[in-house]
Amino acid sequence: MAAVTEDRRGGLGWVERGLFTALPTLALGLVVWKLALLELPLSVSWSWVPALGIDLAFRVDGLSALMLLMITGVGTAVFVYAGGYLAGHPGLRRLYVLLSLFMLAMIGCVTADHLVVLFMFWEATSVLSFLLVGFDHERTDSRKSAQQALMITGTGGLALLGGFIMLGQASGTYVISEIVDVLPSLAATPELTAALVLILIGAFTKSAQFPFHFWLPNAMAAPTPVSAYLHSATMVKLGVYLLARLDPGFGEWPLWEWGLKGAGSITAAWGMVLALRERDLKRILAWSTVATLGTLVTLVGLRGEGATVAVGTLLLAHALYKAPLFFVAGNIDHGTGTRVIDHLGNLRHAMPWTAAAALLAGASMAGMPLSFGYVVKDVILEAKSAGDVFAFAKAANTVFGAVAVAVAGVAAVRVFWRHPGVNETCEAHEGGPALVAPPLLLALAGITLGTFPFFAQELIAGATGAMTPDAEAVAFSLALEFGPALLSLLATFAVGVVVYLLWDPLHARFERAARRVGRIGMAAQFERALSWIPRSAAASTRALQTGRLPAYVALAAGTIVIALAAALVADWPSLYWPSADGWPGGGPVGACALIVFGAVAAVLQRDRLVLLLAAGLVGYGSGLLFLFTGAPDVAYTQFTVETVFVIVVASVLLALNRQHRAAGLAEPLWRPGAFMLAVGFGAAVTALLLVATAGSFDTALSQFFAERSVPDAYGRNVVNVILVDFRALDTLGEITVVLLSLIAAVPLLQALRPARDKGDGA
């Protein structure tokens, strides 16, 4: 049996690999079956946390269906590919488990119809991405890349949580489908504006938008199956998915529209420019992915049905050509030992199947006719010609299209057909069926949809309807047309060929420029910010952790004073103050006078024993105050504890005096800072108590105890019932304090008895 489940290199056997691969395959089959038989949208909900109004609500519409097909379809290819790429690796089982959990988290994200549920799955993808990027945790670069990805996406997740809470409170519901319906009728309040900004931050961090774009290429330290799944087809598109989901609600807001178009255009142009700096094939593909994500965000920001058609089409097309290209990069690394394009060339002889997959996927990425990428370029051109796009966005699209052609040429032509580079590590060789079948099938799917785009018509139509408030108004046709798109393609293709031919000179120039401005780049700023964290922590520790108890007490008291004063000042016009007839009588005033006298006497004493006795007056005064204000049980506890405390400490001080080890206080009697802090603390607490007691008395609790004492506790003495039944744990705590105080006093009483007996005998 061991020979069946374990291969000879120590990894998983084909049976266990097949079982893991069956999971996404079954999920894909289930998705296709349900979408073919059932009419969208589908909704289901279960009560989860009723007290907070949180339901496990899920909803599948056209946009969710498109994402589900990509998650399960590309996921199936990734699981097959991972079995061949990491065959014999001792961590393959761990990779399969993490990928399975990640796929479930992605499915939860794109089907959740409640903001809290969506956030739960959203954060699960961030944590699992951290584990997947850091899969080779023995390597320093893997650990650093995983930490960077988690910090950026995790910080964005915190912003997203704040935005979700504010959005739910402002909308009156946390159900996403209901929020989208009600948002257009809501006024642009500061709360909604803040929610919008926080949601944009969360989505931008997830989808690597400027200025958070740099984490995605650094995540290429992950194994190729992880890069192909997370960073081309699924996780990095979650931000785009969220923006597209909320676009029907926020679409008419200028901040939303121009924020998306601005950030997306900058990301698209800058991502493709930075691709020219790279020599690692995976990082080149990663930067082109950043640019594609920027284009998607720009399209979400455009108005009109054509833009939503372009979003759905590009989402699908990008998954069908970028995942195969990542597989190609993995095959090259697997078969040659390197991904540096300078060391690769003429690989078509040694890796013919990988070369074929690269050509098919590269043709779709470049937008060549008879590929789905060509259909996408036609749809994008139509959307941008109809939408309100500023000049920079059009220039960004031109840069993106041209460099995309060049990147496709590098991945599909340069390393396989043209460049004379020779691998310096080992002799190149083709991988097995598990390595060549996934990229070939996905790339062929892109070519098939390009030749027969009507196969994807209904799928894109459903996604477009979900992203358009008036779904019935959406009318389009995916068709292979040779009109304006062909002319635009020829111009873009010509520029892209020039960029491809000048790739090495352009790389040298960009590399020199990058070295000059590298210190002001976002990645450098991120590293600099990280370096300041331990410095600021050390500085704050030196300033706050002085080792002196008075400093700690002063800091805590000062913080309380500032917080109370700020709250009182902020609500000053609406505060109620007690009237003249509401002031306390003689008993409470006398107790307060005793407290003040004890406090003043304590601060004027240098002898520790006298100081203790003066401080005891404060405790006894507090007990009297409790007694006069209707809390005899608390007063009794206070008297007991105060008496025992004074006896215990006084005994210690007397013993020290007899041993000549007692010393007076070294601090000066008069310290203006401490005096001002004490006065401020007392004034703030007094003002708070006056305000709290000035309002009308709420009798709901009194009526409850009066009505429920007899039927629930069978007692007519309401005070006893409250102490014994309704406040049983509180009373038990008070009894425990009194008992412990007595136990603490017993040794002192026993120590005094022999001395007394000895004195009597003498």
JSON list of C-alpha atoms in Angstrom, two decimals, residues 513-583:
[
{"chain": "A", "resi": 513, "resn": "ALA", "atom": "CA", "xyz": [16.99, 55.53, -13.96]},
{"chain": "A", "resi": 514, "resn": "ALA", "atom": "CA", "xyz": [15.56, 53.24, -11.29]},
{"chain": "A", "resi": 515, "resn": "ARG", "atom": "CA", "xyz": [18.83, 53.24, -9.39]},
{"chain": "A", "resi": 516, "resn": "ARG", "atom": "CA", "xyz": [18.75, 57.02, -9.25]},
{"chain": "A", "resi": 517, "resn": "VAL", "atom": "CA", "xyz": [15.17, 57.28, -8.02]},
{"chain": "A", "resi": 518, "resn": "GLY", "atom": "CA", "xyz": [15.02, 54.00, -6.15]},
{"chain": "A", "resi": 519, "resn": "ARG", "atom": "CA", "xyz": [15.07, 55.71, -2.78]},
{"chain": "A", "resi": 520, "resn": "ILE", "atom": "CA", "xyz": [11.79, 57.46, -3.48]},
{"chain": "A", "resi": 521, "resn": "GLY", "atom": "CA", "xyz": [9.95, 54.42, -4.82]},
{"chain": "A", "resi": 522, "resn": "MET", "atom": "CA", "xyz": [6.98, 52.95, -2.97]},
{"chain": "A", "resi": 523, "resn": "ALA", "atom": "CA", "xyz": [8.85, 49.76, -2.13]},
{"chain": "A", "resi": 524, "resn": "ALA", "atom": "CA", "xyz": [11.70, 51.78, -0.63]},
{"chain": "A", "resi": 525, "resn": "GLN", "atom": "CA", "xyz": [9.23, 53.91, 1.31]},
{"chain": "A", "resi": 526, "resn": "PHE", "atom": "CA", "xyz": [7.60, 50.76, 2.66]},
{"chain": "A", "resi": 527, "resn": "GLU", "atom": "CA", "xyz": [10.93, 49.35, 3.83]},
{"chain": "A", "resi": 528, "resn": "ARG", "atom": "CA", "xyz": [11.84, 52.70, 5.35]},
{"chain": "A", "resi": 529, "resn": "ALA", "atom": "CA", "xyz": [8.53, 52.79, 7.20]},
{"chain": "A", "resi": 530, "resn": "LEU", "atom": "CA", "xyz": [9.18, 49.30, 8.55]},
{"chain": "A", "resi": 531, "resn": "SER", "atom": "CA", "xyz": [12.60, 50.35, 9.80]},
{"chain": "A", "resi": 532, "resn": "TRP", "atom": "CA", "xyz": [11.01, 53.21, 11.73]},
{"chain": "A", "resi": 533, "resn": "ILE", "atom": "CA", "xyz": [8.71, 50.87, 13.65]},
{"chain": "A", "resi": 534, "resn": "PRO", "atom": "CA", "xyz": [11.41, 49.44, 15.99]},
{"chain": "A", "resi": 535, "resn": "ARG", "atom": "CA", "xyz": [12.98, 52.89, 16.29]},
{"chain": "A", "resi": 536, "resn": "SER", "atom": "CA", "xyz": [9.73, 54.54, 17.35]},
{"chain": "A", "resi": 537, "resn": "ALA", "atom": "CA", "xyz": [8.99, 51.61, 19.65]},
{"chain": "A", "resi": 538, "resn": "ALA", "atom": "CA", "xyz": [12.37, 51.98, 21.34]},
{"chain": "A", "resi": 539, "resn": "ALA", "atom": "CA", "xyz": [11.92, 55.75, 21.68]},
{"chain": "A", "resi": 540, "resn": "SER", "atom": "CA", "xyz": [8.44, 55.43, 23.15]},
{"chain": "A", "resi": 541, "resn": "THR", "atom": "CA", "xyz": [9.64, 52.72, 25.52]},
{"chain": "A", "resi": 542, "resn": "ARG", "atom": "CA", "xyz": [12.46, 54.91, 26.79]},
{"chain": "A", "resi": 543, "resn": "ALA", "atom": "CA", "xyz": [10.04, 57.81, 27.26]},
{"chain": "A", "resi": 544, "resn": "LEU", "atom": "CA", "xyz": [7.22, 55.88, 28.93]},
{"chain": "A", "resi": 545, "resn": "GLN", "atom": "CA", "xyz": [8.90, 52.96, 30.72]},
{"chain": "A", "resi": 546, "resn": "THR", "atom": "CA", "xyz": [10.80, 55.01, 33.29]},
{"chain": "A", "resi": 547, "resn": "GLY", "atom": "CA", "xyz": [10.69, 52.37, 36.04]},
{"chain": "A", "resi": 548, "resn": "ARG", "atom": "CA", "xyz": [9.07, 54.83, 38.47]},
{"chain": "A", "resi": 549, "resn": "LEU", "atom": "CA", "xyz": [5.57, 54.14, 39.77]},
{"chain": "A", "resi": 550, "resn": "PRO", "atom": "CA", "xyz": [4.65, 57.86, 40.16]},
{"chain": "A", "resi": 551, "resn": "ALA", "atom": "CA", "xyz": [5.35, 58.39, 36.46]},
{"chain": "A", "resi": 552, "resn": "TYR", "atom": "CA", "xyz": [3.06, 55.52, 35.49]},
{"chain": "A", "resi": 553, "resn": "VAL", "atom": "CA", "xyz": [0.28, 56.78, 37.77]},
{"chain": "A", "resi": 554, "resn": "ALA", "atom": "CA", "xyz": [0.66, 60.30, 36.38]},
{"chain": "A", "resi": 555, "resn": "LEU", "atom": "CA", "xyz": [0.47, 59.03, 32.81]},
{"chain": "A", "resi": 556, "resn": "ALA", "atom": "CA", "xyz": [-2.66, 56.97, 33.48]},
{"chain": "A", "resi": 557, "resn": "ALA", "atom": "CA", "xyz": [-4.35, 59.78, 35.41]},
{"chain": "A", "resi": 558, "resn": "GLY", "atom": "CA", "xyz": [-3.43, 62.35, 32.78]},
{"chain": "A", "resi": 559, "resn": "THR", "atom": "CA", "xyz": [-4.87, 60.19, 30.03]},
{"chain": "A", "resi": 560, "resn": "ILE", "atom": "CA", "xyz": [-8.14, 59.84, 31.94]},
{"chain": "A", "resi": 561, "resn": "VAL", "atom": "CA", "xyz": [-8.32, 63.59, 32.57]},
{"chain": "A", "resi": 562, "resn": "ILE", "atom": "CA", "xyz": [-7.78, 64.40, 28.88]},
{"chain": "A", "resi": 563, "resn": "ALA", "atom": "CA", "xyz": [-10.33, 61.83, 27.75]},
{"chain": "A", "resi": 564, "resn": "LEU", "atom": "CA", "xyz": [-13.00, 63.00, 30.21]},
{"chain": "A", "resi": 565, "resn": "ALA", "atom": "CA", "xyz": [-12.35, 66.67, 29.49]},
{"chain": "A", "resi": 566, "resn": "ALA", "atom": "CA", "xyz": [-12.56, 66.10, 25.75]},
{"chain": "A", "resi": 567, "resn": "ALA", "atom": "CA", "xyz": [-15.86, 64.24, 26.11]},
{"chain": "A", "resi": 568, "resn": "LEU", "atom": "CA", "xyz": [-17.34, 66.95, 28.34]},
{"chain": "A", "resi": 569, "resn": "VAL", "atom": "CA", "xyz": [-16.22, 69.78, 26.06]},
{"chain": "A", "resi": 570, "resn": "ALA", "atom": "CA", "xyz": [-17.50, 68.01, 22.93]},
{"chain": "A", "resi": 571, "resn": "ASP", "atom": "CA", "xyz": [-20.99, 67.56, 24.42]},
{"chain": "A", "resi": 572, "resn": "TRP", "atom": "CA", "xyz": [-21.05, 70.70, 26.54]},
{"chain": "A", "resi": 573, "resn": "PRO", "atom": "CA", "xyz": [-24.13, 72.34, 24.89]},
{"chain": "A", "resi": 574, "resn": "SER", "atom": "CA", "xyz": [-26.27, 69.22, 25.39]},
{"chain": "A", "resi": 575, "resn": "LEU", "atom": "CA", "xyz": [-25.22, 68.39, 28.97]},
{"chain": "A", "resi": 576, "resn": "TYR", "atom": "CA", "xyz": [-27.63, 68.56, 31.93]},
{"chain": "A", "resi": 577, "resn": "TRP", "atom": "CA", "xyz": [-26.38, 69.96, 35.25]},
{"chain": "A", "resi": 578, "resn": "PRO", "atom": "CA", "xyz": [-28.03, 69.40, 38.64]},
{"chain": "A", "resi": 579, "resn": "SER", "atom": "CA", "xyz": [-30.41, 72.04, 39.92]},
{"chain": "A", "resi": 580, "resn": "ALA", "atom": "CA", "xyz": [-30.04, 73.73, 43.31]},
{"chain": "A", "resi": 581, "resn": "ASP", "atom": "CA", "xyz": [-32.52, 71.39, 44.96]},
{"chain": "A", "resi": 582, "resn": "GLY", "atom": "CA", "xyz": [-30.67, 68.37, 43.65]},
{"chain": "A", "resi": 583, "resn": "TRP", "atom": "CA", "xyz": [-27.48, 68.88, 45.66]}
]
